PDB file of C-alpha atoms in Angstrom:
ATOM      1  CA  VAL N  65     113.826 112.629 153.959  1.00 47.00           C
ATOM      2  CA  GLY N  66     115.255 110.250 151.339  1.00 60.00           C
ATOM      3  CA  LEU N  67     112.920 107.452 152.440  1.00 59.00           C
ATOM      4  CA  HIS N  68     109.876 109.735 152.297  1.00 60.00           C
ATOM      5  CA  TRP N  69     110.962 110.827 148.831  1.00 64.00           C
ATOM      6  CA  ILE N  70     111.248 107.220 147.627  1.00 63.00           C
ATOM      7  CA  ILE N  71     107.897 106.330 149.136  1.00 60.00           C
ATOM      8  CA  GLY N  72     106.289 109.376 147.517  1.00 57.00           C
ATOM      9  CA  ILE N  73     107.709 108.554 144.069  1.00 64.00           C
ATOM     10  CA  SER N  74     106.697 104.898 144.404  1.00 61.00           C
ATOM     11  CA  SER N  75     103.211 105.870 145.439  1.00 59.00           C
ATOM     12  CA  SER N  76     102.880 108.241 142.494  1.00 63.00           C
ATOM     13  CA  VAL N  77     104.077 105.561 140.074  1.00 61.00           C
ATOM     14  CA  PHE N  78     101.689 103.041 141.584  1.00 55.00           C
ATOM     15  CA  VAL N  79      98.760 105.472 141.281  1.00 57.00           C
ATOM     16  CA  CYS N  80      99.657 106.220 137.645  1.00 64.00           C
ATOM     17  CA  ILE N  81      99.849 102.524 136.805  1.00 59.00           C
ATOM     18  CA  LEU N  82      96.578 101.865 138.592  1.00 56.00           C
ATOM     19  CA  MET N  83      94.843 104.727 136.785  1.00 59.00           C
ATOM     20  CA  SER N  84      96.204 103.521 133.440  1.00 55.00           C
ATOM     21  CA  LEU N  85      94.917 100.029 134.105  1.00 52.00           C
ATOM     22  CA  VAL N  86      91.513 101.414 134.980  1.00 51.00           C
ATOM     23  CA  LEU N  87      91.399 103.539 131.829  1.00 51.00           C
ATOM     24  CA  LEU N  88      92.491 100.677 129.575  1.00 54.00           C
ATOM     25  CA  TRP N  89      90.603  97.830 131.228  1.00 53.00           C
ATOM     26  CA  HIS N  90      87.432  99.130 132.808  1.00 56.00           C
ATOM     27  CA  PRO N  91      84.246  98.462 130.750  1.00 60.00           C
ATOM     28  CA  MET N  92      83.297 102.109 131.220  1.00 62.00           C
ATOM     29  CA  PHE N  93      85.949 103.048 128.642  1.00 63.00           C
ATOM     30  CA  THR N  94      84.990 100.436 126.057  1.00 75.00           C
ATOM     31  CA  ILE N  95      83.580 101.373 122.662  1.00 79.00           C
ATOM     32  CA  GLN N  96      79.917 100.485 123.043  1.00 78.00           C
ATOM     33  CA  GLU N  97      78.507 101.066 119.569  1.00 83.00           C
ATOM     34  CA  VAL N  98      79.586 101.795 116.000  1.00 83.00           C
ATOM     35  CA  HIS N  99      77.197 103.726 113.758  1.00 86.00           C
ATOM     36  CA  LEU N 100      77.439 103.204 109.991  1.00 85.00           C
ATOM     37  CA  ARG N 101      76.115 105.902 107.703  1.00 87.00           C
ATOM     38  CA  GLY N 102      76.002 106.150 103.925  1.00 83.00           C
ATOM     39  CA  ILE N 103      76.159 102.388 103.334  1.00 81.00           C
ATOM     40  CA  GLN N 104      73.724 101.339 100.602  1.00 75.00           C
ATOM     41  CA  HIS N 105      75.276  98.680  98.397  1.00 73.00           C
ATOM     42  CA  VAL N 106      78.174  97.298 100.399  1.00 76.00           C
ATOM     43  CA  ASP N 107      77.320  94.347 102.658  1.00 77.00           C
ATOM     44  CA  ARG N 108      76.901  95.907 106.110  1.00 82.00           C
ATOM     45  CA  GLU N 109      77.520  92.575 107.825  1.00 84.00           C
ATOM     46  CA  GLN N 110      80.907  92.262 106.126  1.00 85.00           C
ATOM     47  CA  ILE N 111      81.837  95.729 107.364  1.00 87.00           C
ATOM     48  CA  SER N 112      80.589  94.901 110.859  1.00 86.00           C
ATOM     49  CA  ALA N 113      82.653  91.708 110.902  1.00 88.00           C
ATOM     50  CA  ILE N 114      85.826  93.659 110.060  1.00 89.00           C
ATOM     51  CA  ILE N 115      85.065  96.194 112.800  1.00 86.00           C
ATOM     52  CA  ARG N 116      84.422  93.443 115.363  1.00 84.00           C
ATOM     53  CA  SER N 117      87.651  91.701 114.382  1.00 88.00           C
ATOM     54  CA  TYR N 118      89.604  94.933 114.759  1.00 83.00           C
ATOM     55  CA  ALA N 119      88.006  95.700 118.136  1.00 82.00           C
ATOM     56  CA  GLN N 120      89.025  92.278 119.473  1.00 80.00           C
ATOM     57  CA  THR N 121      92.637  92.700 118.356  1.00 83.00           C
ATOM     58  CA  ARG N 122      94.970  92.777 121.346  1.00 80.00           C
ATOM     59  CA  THR N 123      97.584  95.429 121.944  1.00 76.00           C
ATOM     60  CA  TYR N 124     100.362  95.215 124.526  1.00 66.00           C
ATOM     61  CA  PHE N 125      99.336  91.507 124.667  1.00 63.00           C
ATOM     62  CA  ILE N 126      96.623  92.340 127.195  1.00 71.00           C
ATOM     63  CA  PHE N 127      94.241  95.084 126.152  1.00 69.00           C
ATOM     64  CA  HIS N 128      91.734  95.076 123.302  1.00 75.00           C
ATOM     65  CA  LYS N 129      91.469  97.886 120.764  1.00 76.00           C
ATOM     66  CA  GLN N 130      87.806  98.256 121.601  1.00 77.00           C
ATOM     67  CA  ASN N 131      89.046 100.485 124.415  1.00 73.00           C
ATOM     68  CA  ARG N 132      88.360 104.083 123.390  1.00 72.00           C
ATOM     69  CA  PHE N 133      91.959 105.126 124.138  1.00 67.00           C
ATOM     70  CA  LEU N 134      93.469 102.327 122.032  1.00 76.00           C
ATOM     71  CA  PHE N 135      90.992 102.495 119.167  1.00 81.00           C
ATOM     72  CA  ASN N 136      92.818 103.870 116.100  1.00 83.00           C
ATOM     73  CA  SER N 137      90.621 105.188 113.284  1.00 84.00           C
ATOM     74  CA  GLU N 138      93.412 105.113 110.683  1.00 87.00           C
ATOM     75  CA  GLU N 139      94.178 101.465 111.413  1.00 88.00           C
ATOM     76  CA  LEU N 140      90.531 100.525 110.999  1.00 87.00           C
ATOM     77  CA  LYS N 141      90.303 102.525 107.758  1.00 88.00           C
ATOM     78  CA  GLN N 142      93.235 100.576 106.343  1.00 88.00           C
ATOM     79  CA  GLN N 143      91.575  97.283 107.214  1.00 88.00           C
ATOM     80  CA  LEU N 144      88.263  98.325 105.640  1.00 88.00           C
ATOM     81  CA  ASN N 145      90.029  99.520 102.495  1.00 84.00           C
ATOM     82  CA  THR N 146      91.567  96.108 101.930  1.00 84.00           C
ATOM     83  CA  SER N 147      88.070  94.714 101.303  1.00 85.00           C
ATOM     84  CA  PHE N 148      86.176  97.772 100.031  1.00 84.00           C
ATOM     85  CA  THR N 149      87.027 100.960  98.186  1.00 83.00           C
ATOM     86  CA  PHE N 150      85.089 104.034  99.222  1.00 86.00           C
ATOM     87  CA  ARG N 151      85.128 107.417  97.558  1.00 85.00           C
ATOM     88  CA  ASP N 152      85.426 108.858 101.062  1.00 89.00           C
ATOM     89  CA  LEU N 153      85.507 107.371 104.562  1.00 89.00           C
ATOM     90  CA  GLN N 154      85.379 109.477 107.723  1.00 90.00           C
ATOM     91  CA  MET N 155      85.401 108.290 111.346  1.00 88.00           C
ATOM     92  CA  THR N 156      84.471 110.297 114.431  1.00 86.00           C
ATOM     93  CA  LYS N 157      84.906 109.103 118.004  1.00 82.00           C
ATOM     94  CA  LYS N 158      82.540 110.566 120.607  1.00 82.00           C
ATOM     95  CA  GLY N 159      82.923 108.978 124.000  1.00 77.00           C
ATOM     96  CA  SER N 160      81.916 105.324 123.717  1.00 78.00           C
ATOM     97  CA  GLN N 161      80.393 105.855 120.245  1.00 85.00           C
ATOM     98  CA  ILE N 162      82.133 105.586 116.857  1.00 85.00           C
ATOM     99  CA  TYR N 163      80.493 107.210 113.826  1.00 90.00           C
ATOM    100  CA  ILE N 164      81.565 106.033 110.382  1.00 89.00           C
ATOM    101  CA  GLU N 165      80.440 108.133 107.419  1.00 90.00           C
ATOM    102  CA  ALA N 166      81.046 106.454 104.055  1.00 88.00           C
ATOM    103  CA  VAL N 167      80.606 107.677 100.509  1.00 88.00           C
ATOM    104  CA  GLU N 168      80.406 104.671  98.229  1.00 84.00           C
ATOM    105  CA  ARG N 169      81.702 104.495  94.698  1.00 85.00           C
ATOM    106  CA  THR N 170      78.903 103.858  92.218  1.00 84.00           C
ATOM    107  CA  SER N 171      78.880 100.390  90.669  1.00 84.00           C
ATOM    108  CA  GLN N 172      79.026 100.554  86.864  1.00 90.00           C
ATOM    109  CA  PHE N 173      80.208  97.169  85.605  1.00 94.00           C
ATOM    110  CA  VAL N 174      81.426  93.732  86.642  1.00 95.00           C
ATOM    111  CA  TRP N 175      85.046  92.768  85.958  1.00 96.00           C
ATOM    112  CA  GLN N 176      85.759  89.042  85.647  1.00 96.00           C
ATOM    113  CA  THR N 177      89.294  87.747  85.989  1.00 95.00           C
ATOM    114  CA  ASN N 178      90.953  84.625  87.346  1.00 91.00           C
ATOM    115  CA  ASN N 179      87.522  83.079  88.124  1.00 91.00           C
ATOM    116  CA  ASN N 180      86.614  86.012  90.371  1.00 94.00           C
ATOM    117  CA  TRP N 181      84.100  88.802  89.873  1.00 94.00           C
ATOM    118  CA  TYR N 182      84.551  92.393  91.021  1.00 95.00           C
ATOM    119  CA  VAL N 183      82.361  95.490  91.058  1.00 92.00           C
ATOM    120  CA  VAL N 184      84.064  98.446  89.344  1.00 95.00           C
ATOM    121  CA  ASP N 185      83.148 102.134  89.048  1.00 93.00           C
ATOM    122  CA  LEU N 186      83.338 104.521  86.080  1.00 91.00           C
ATOM    123  CA  ASP N 187      86.911 105.474  86.966  1.00 93.00           C
ATOM    124  CA  GLY N 188      87.878 101.838  86.476  1.00 95.00           C
ATOM    125  CA  VAL N 189      88.582 101.406  90.203  1.00 94.00           C
ATOM    126  CA  VAL N 190      87.767  98.043  91.784  1.00 94.00           C
ATOM    127  CA  ILE N 191      85.209  98.677  94.532  1.00 92.00           C
ATOM    128  CA  ARG N 192      84.912  95.208  96.023  1.00 89.00           C
ATOM    129  CA  GLN N 193      84.877  91.516  95.207  1.00 91.00           C
ATOM    130  CA  MET N 194      81.423  90.116  94.616  1.00 87.00           C
ATOM    131  CA  THR N 195      79.984  87.397  96.788  1.00 82.00           C
ATOM    132  CA  THR N 196      78.527  84.303  95.161  1.00 80.00           C
ATOM    133  CA  SER N 197      75.043  85.266  96.283  1.00 78.00           C
ATOM    134  CA  GLU N 198      75.115  88.697  94.627  1.00 79.00           C
ATOM    135  CA  LYS N 199      76.845  87.624  91.413  1.00 82.00           C
ATOM    136  CA  GLU N 200      73.731  86.431  89.599  1.00 79.00           C
ATOM    137  CA  HIS N 201      71.754  89.543  90.498  1.00 79.00           C
ATOM    138  CA  SER N 202      74.593  91.934  89.614  1.00 81.00           C
ATOM    139  CA  LEU N 203      75.188  90.309  86.245  1.00 82.00           C
ATOM    140  CA  SER N 204      71.534  90.831  85.394  1.00 83.00           C
ATOM    141  CA  ILE N 205      71.781  94.609  85.818  1.00 86.00           C
ATOM    142  CA  LEU N 206      75.460  95.493  85.197  1.00 91.00           C
ATOM    143  CA  PRO N 207      77.575  95.032  82.032  1.00 94.00           C
ATOM    144  CA  LEU N 208      80.119  92.216  82.147  1.00 95.00           C
ATOM    145  CA  PHE N 209      83.759  92.974  81.263  1.00 97.00           C
ATOM    146  CA  ILE N 210      86.073  89.965  80.940  1.00 97.00           C
ATOM    147  CA  ASP N 211      89.861  89.957  81.208  1.00 96.00           C
ATOM    148  CA  ARG N 212      90.910  87.109  78.928  1.00 95.00           C
ATOM    149  CA  ASN N 213      94.432  87.232  80.384  1.00 94.00           C
ATOM    150  CA  ASP N 214      93.147  86.475  83.904  1.00 95.00           C
ATOM    151  CA  VAL N 215      95.395  89.042  85.574  1.00 94.00           C
ATOM    152  CA  LYS N 216      95.023  88.969  89.355  1.00 95.00           C
ATOM    153  CA  ILE N 217      93.737  92.192  90.909  1.00 95.00           C
ATOM    154  CA  GLN N 218      92.937  93.594  94.334  1.00 93.00           C
ATOM    155  CA  VAL N 219      90.349  95.951  95.737  1.00 92.00           C
ATOM    156  CA  GLY N 220      91.447  99.509  94.949  1.00 92.00           C
ATOM    157  CA  ASP N 221      93.283  98.596  91.726  1.00 95.00           C
ATOM    158  CA  GLN N 222      92.425 100.492  88.554  1.00 95.00           C
ATOM    159  CA  VAL N 223      91.637  98.043  85.753  1.00 96.00           C
ATOM    160  CA  LEU N 224      90.685 100.699  83.167  1.00 95.00           C
ATOM    161  CA  GLU N 225      91.363 104.380  82.616  1.00 94.00           C
ATOM    162  CA  ALA N 226      88.310 106.600  83.091  1.00 94.00           C
ATOM    163  CA  LYS N 227      88.466 107.789  79.445  1.00 95.00           C
ATOM    164  CA  GLU N 228      88.649 104.197  78.228  1.00 95.00           C
ATOM    165  CA  THR N 229      85.616 103.223  80.312  1.00 95.00           C
ATOM    166  CA  GLU N 230      83.669 106.197  78.955  1.00 95.00           C
ATOM    167  CA  ALA N 231      84.562 105.278  75.356  1.00 96.00           C
ATOM    168  CA  ILE N 232      83.473 101.669  75.843  1.00 96.00           C
ATOM    169  CA  PHE N 233      80.072 102.720  77.135  1.00 95.00           C
ATOM    170  CA  GLN N 234      79.744 105.141  74.216  1.00 96.00           C
ATOM    171  CA  PHE N 235      80.405 102.241  71.854  1.00 96.00           C
ATOM    172  CA  HIS N 236      77.764 100.176  73.641  1.00 96.00           C
ATOM    173  CA  GLU N 237      75.260 102.971  73.078  1.00 95.00           C
ATOM    174  CA  GLN N 238      76.112 103.062  69.376  1.00 95.00           C
ATOM    175  CA  LEU N 239      75.536  99.311  69.143  1.00 95.00           C
ATOM    176  CA  PHE N 240      72.180  99.560  70.921  1.00 95.00           C
ATOM    177  CA  ALA N 241      71.165 102.316  68.493  1.00 94.00           C
ATOM    178  CA  GLN N 242      71.855  99.832  65.676  1.00 93.00           C
ATOM    179  CA  THR N 243      69.839  97.153  67.536  1.00 92.00           C
ATOM    180  CA  ILE N 244      72.971  95.106  68.180  1.00 94.00           C
ATOM    181  CA  GLY N 245      72.819  93.392  71.556  1.00 94.00           C
ATOM    182  CA  VAL N 246      75.850  93.017  73.814  1.00 95.00           C
ATOM    183  CA  GLN N 247      76.630  89.919  75.858  1.00 95.00           C
ATOM    184  CA  GLN N 248      79.976  91.017  77.268  1.00 96.00           C
ATOM    185  CA  THR N 249      83.032  93.156  76.602  1.00 97.00           C
ATOM    186  CA  GLU N 250      86.374  91.354  76.399  1.00 97.00           C
ATOM    187  CA  PHE N 251      89.963  92.492  76.873  1.00 96.00           C
ATOM    188  CA  ASP N 252      93.207  90.909  75.687  1.00 94.00           C
ATOM    189  CA  ARG N 253      96.074  93.147  76.744  1.00 88.00           C
ATOM    190  CA  LEU N 254      98.952  90.680  76.471  1.00 87.00           C
ATOM    191  CA  LEU N 255      98.706  88.587  73.300  1.00 79.00           C
ATOM    192  CA  GLY N 256      96.358  90.019  70.708  1.00 76.00           C
ATOM    193  CA  LYS N 257      96.065  93.380  72.528  1.00 86.00           C
ATOM    194  CA  TRP N 258      92.469  94.077  71.596  1.00 93.00           C
ATOM    195  CA  VAL N 259      89.145  95.152  73.053  1.00 96.00           C
ATOM    196  CA  GLY N 260      85.998  93.577  71.680  1.00 96.00           C
ATOM    197  CA  VAL N 261      82.302  93.114  72.232  1.00 97.00           C
ATOM    198  CA  LEU N 262      80.642  89.718  72.029  1.00 97.00           C
ATOM    199  CA  THR N 263      77.183  90.330  70.577  1.00 95.00           C
ATOM    200  CA  THR N 264      73.999  88.463  71.362  1.00 94.00           C
ATOM    201  CA  GLU N 265      74.337  86.856  67.906  1.00 93.00           C
ATOM    202  CA  ASN N 266      77.701  85.408  69.010  1.00 94.00           C
ATOM    203  CA  TYR N 267      80.079  87.343  66.771  1.00 95.00           C
ATOM    204  CA  ARG N 268      82.739  89.734  68.030  1.00 96.00           C
ATOM    205  CA  ILE N 269      83.248  93.358  67.150  1.00 96.00           C
ATOM    206  CA  LEU N 270      86.802  94.523  67.785  1.00 97.00           C
ATOM    207  CA  PHE N 271      87.212  98.271  68.227  1.00 97.00           C
ATOM    208  CA  ASP N 272      89.635 100.892  69.482  1.00 95.00           C
ATOM    209  CA  PRO N 273      88.406 102.692  72.625  1.00 95.00           C
ATOM    210  CA  THR N 274      91.139 105.319  72.175  1.00 93.00           C
ATOM    211  CA  GLY N 275      89.926 106.175  68.666  1.00 94.00           C
ATOM    212  CA  ASP N 276      86.898 107.942  67.203  1.00 96.00           C
ATOM    213  CA  ILE N 277      83.938 105.931  68.506  1.00 96.00           C
ATOM    214  CA  GLN N 278      81.394 107.671  66.282  1.00 96.00           C
ATOM    215  CA  ALA N 279      83.435 106.991  63.127  1.00 96.00           C
ATOM    216  CA  GLN N 280      83.901 103.333  64.039  1.00 96.00           C
ATOM    217  CA  ALA N 281      80.165 102.967  64.658  1.00 96.00           C
ATOM    218  CA  GLU N 282      79.364 104.536  61.291  1.00 96.00           C
ATOM    219  CA  ARG N 283      81.730 102.164  59.472  1.00 95.00           C
ATOM    220  CA  LEU N 284      80.088  99.255  61.302  1.00 94.00           C
ATOM    221  CA  HIS N 285      76.642 100.422  60.195  1.00 94.00           C
ATOM    222  CA  ILE N 286      77.729 100.711  56.534  1.00 93.00           C
ATOM    223  CA  LEU N 287      79.400  97.295  56.575  1.00 92.00           C
ATOM    224  CA  ILE N 288      76.360  95.480  57.957  1.00 89.00           C
ATOM    225  CA  LYS N 289      73.969  97.358  55.691  1.00 88.00           C
ATOM    226  CA  GLU N 290      75.902  96.901  52.450  1.00 88.00           C
ATOM    227  CA  LYS N 291      78.048  93.773  52.757  1.00 86.00           C
ATOM    228  CA  VAL N 292      76.650  91.472  55.424  1.00 84.00           C
ATOM    229  CA  GLN N 293      73.483  89.701  54.419  1.00 75.00           C
ATOM    230  CA  ASP N 294      73.159  87.528  57.498  1.00 80.00           C
ATOM    231  CA  PRO N 295      74.860  88.824  60.709  1.00 80.00           C
ATOM    232  CA  SER N 296      74.236  85.479  62.402  1.00 79.00           C
ATOM    233  CA  GLY N 297      76.893  83.962  60.131  1.00 85.00           C
ATOM    234  CA  LEU N 298      79.584  86.406  61.224  1.00 91.00           C
ATOM    235  CA  GLU N 299      82.606  85.351  63.254  1.00 94.00           C
ATOM    236  CA  TYR N 300      84.056  88.795  63.821  1.00 94.00           C
ATOM    237  CA  ILE N 301      84.217  92.403  62.601  1.00 95.00           C
ATOM    238  CA  ASP N 302      87.412  94.403  63.136  1.00 96.00           C
ATOM    239  CA  LEU N 303      87.048  98.202  63.240  1.00 96.00           C
ATOM    240  CA  ARG N 304      90.490  99.044  64.580  1.00 94.00           C
ATOM    241  CA  PHE N 305      92.199 100.041  61.333  1.00 93.00           C
ATOM    242  CA  GLY N 306      90.495 103.211  60.212  1.00 90.00           C
ATOM    243  CA  ASP N 307      88.675 102.958  56.870  1.00 90.00           C
ATOM    244  CA  HIS N 308      89.928  99.397  56.430  1.00 91.00           C
ATOM    245  CA  VAL N 309      87.253  97.246  58.052  1.00 92.00           C
ATOM    246  CA  TYR N 310      87.813  93.505  58.179  1.00 92.00           C
ATOM    247  CA  PHE N 311      85.240  90.815  58.815  1.00 91.00           C
ATOM    248  CA  LYS N 312      84.827  87.089  58.584  1.00 89.00           C
TER     249      LYS N 312
END
């Protein structure tokens, strides 16, 4: 009876191991296709490359994660979020099919720092790093914000508060209303601690995005109208000190 018992247990273990190997190794249980939905601006090929790399990752030194039982949606999400920031990212596994539903953050401006360019949304969150090929096109349609301190950042970091971003765009609108063109917006948070706009006439306007934007714009309008004969000769205008406006 003892021998039969041992043989029975051994047979059961062998069958379990065999079934596990079949489930983890047989092509029938391999992820066959990944469907991407909601992707409009992010490079689909970059996303596909990350998915392929994840699928080819080995686990237990033998099996690939493209097996439907080893495929881990949370792990893949983490890998995607190191290169892109989505407002929402959902994954559904149905048999040999993976469905990825993404909600992208809307690009609002380009952030330049440390000789790299990033796409950022209105909340100030870094969406992704720009490729060289898209940089020229993006800079032609999106405002350029420059970090003069060259602080290193990563995808998902918040470079500006949402209220600060909103105030900066409000200031841009006030400048456009006064027919003042904007080349770029600059930030010095370490030394001079200022925010400024470089105009198309190559002078800077320093302002306080936490202050009253309308009041600062009105003081700018009065200064240029009453005291500045030739704006092209300006070096800077400083609006950060209330009614005391400085210029050179």
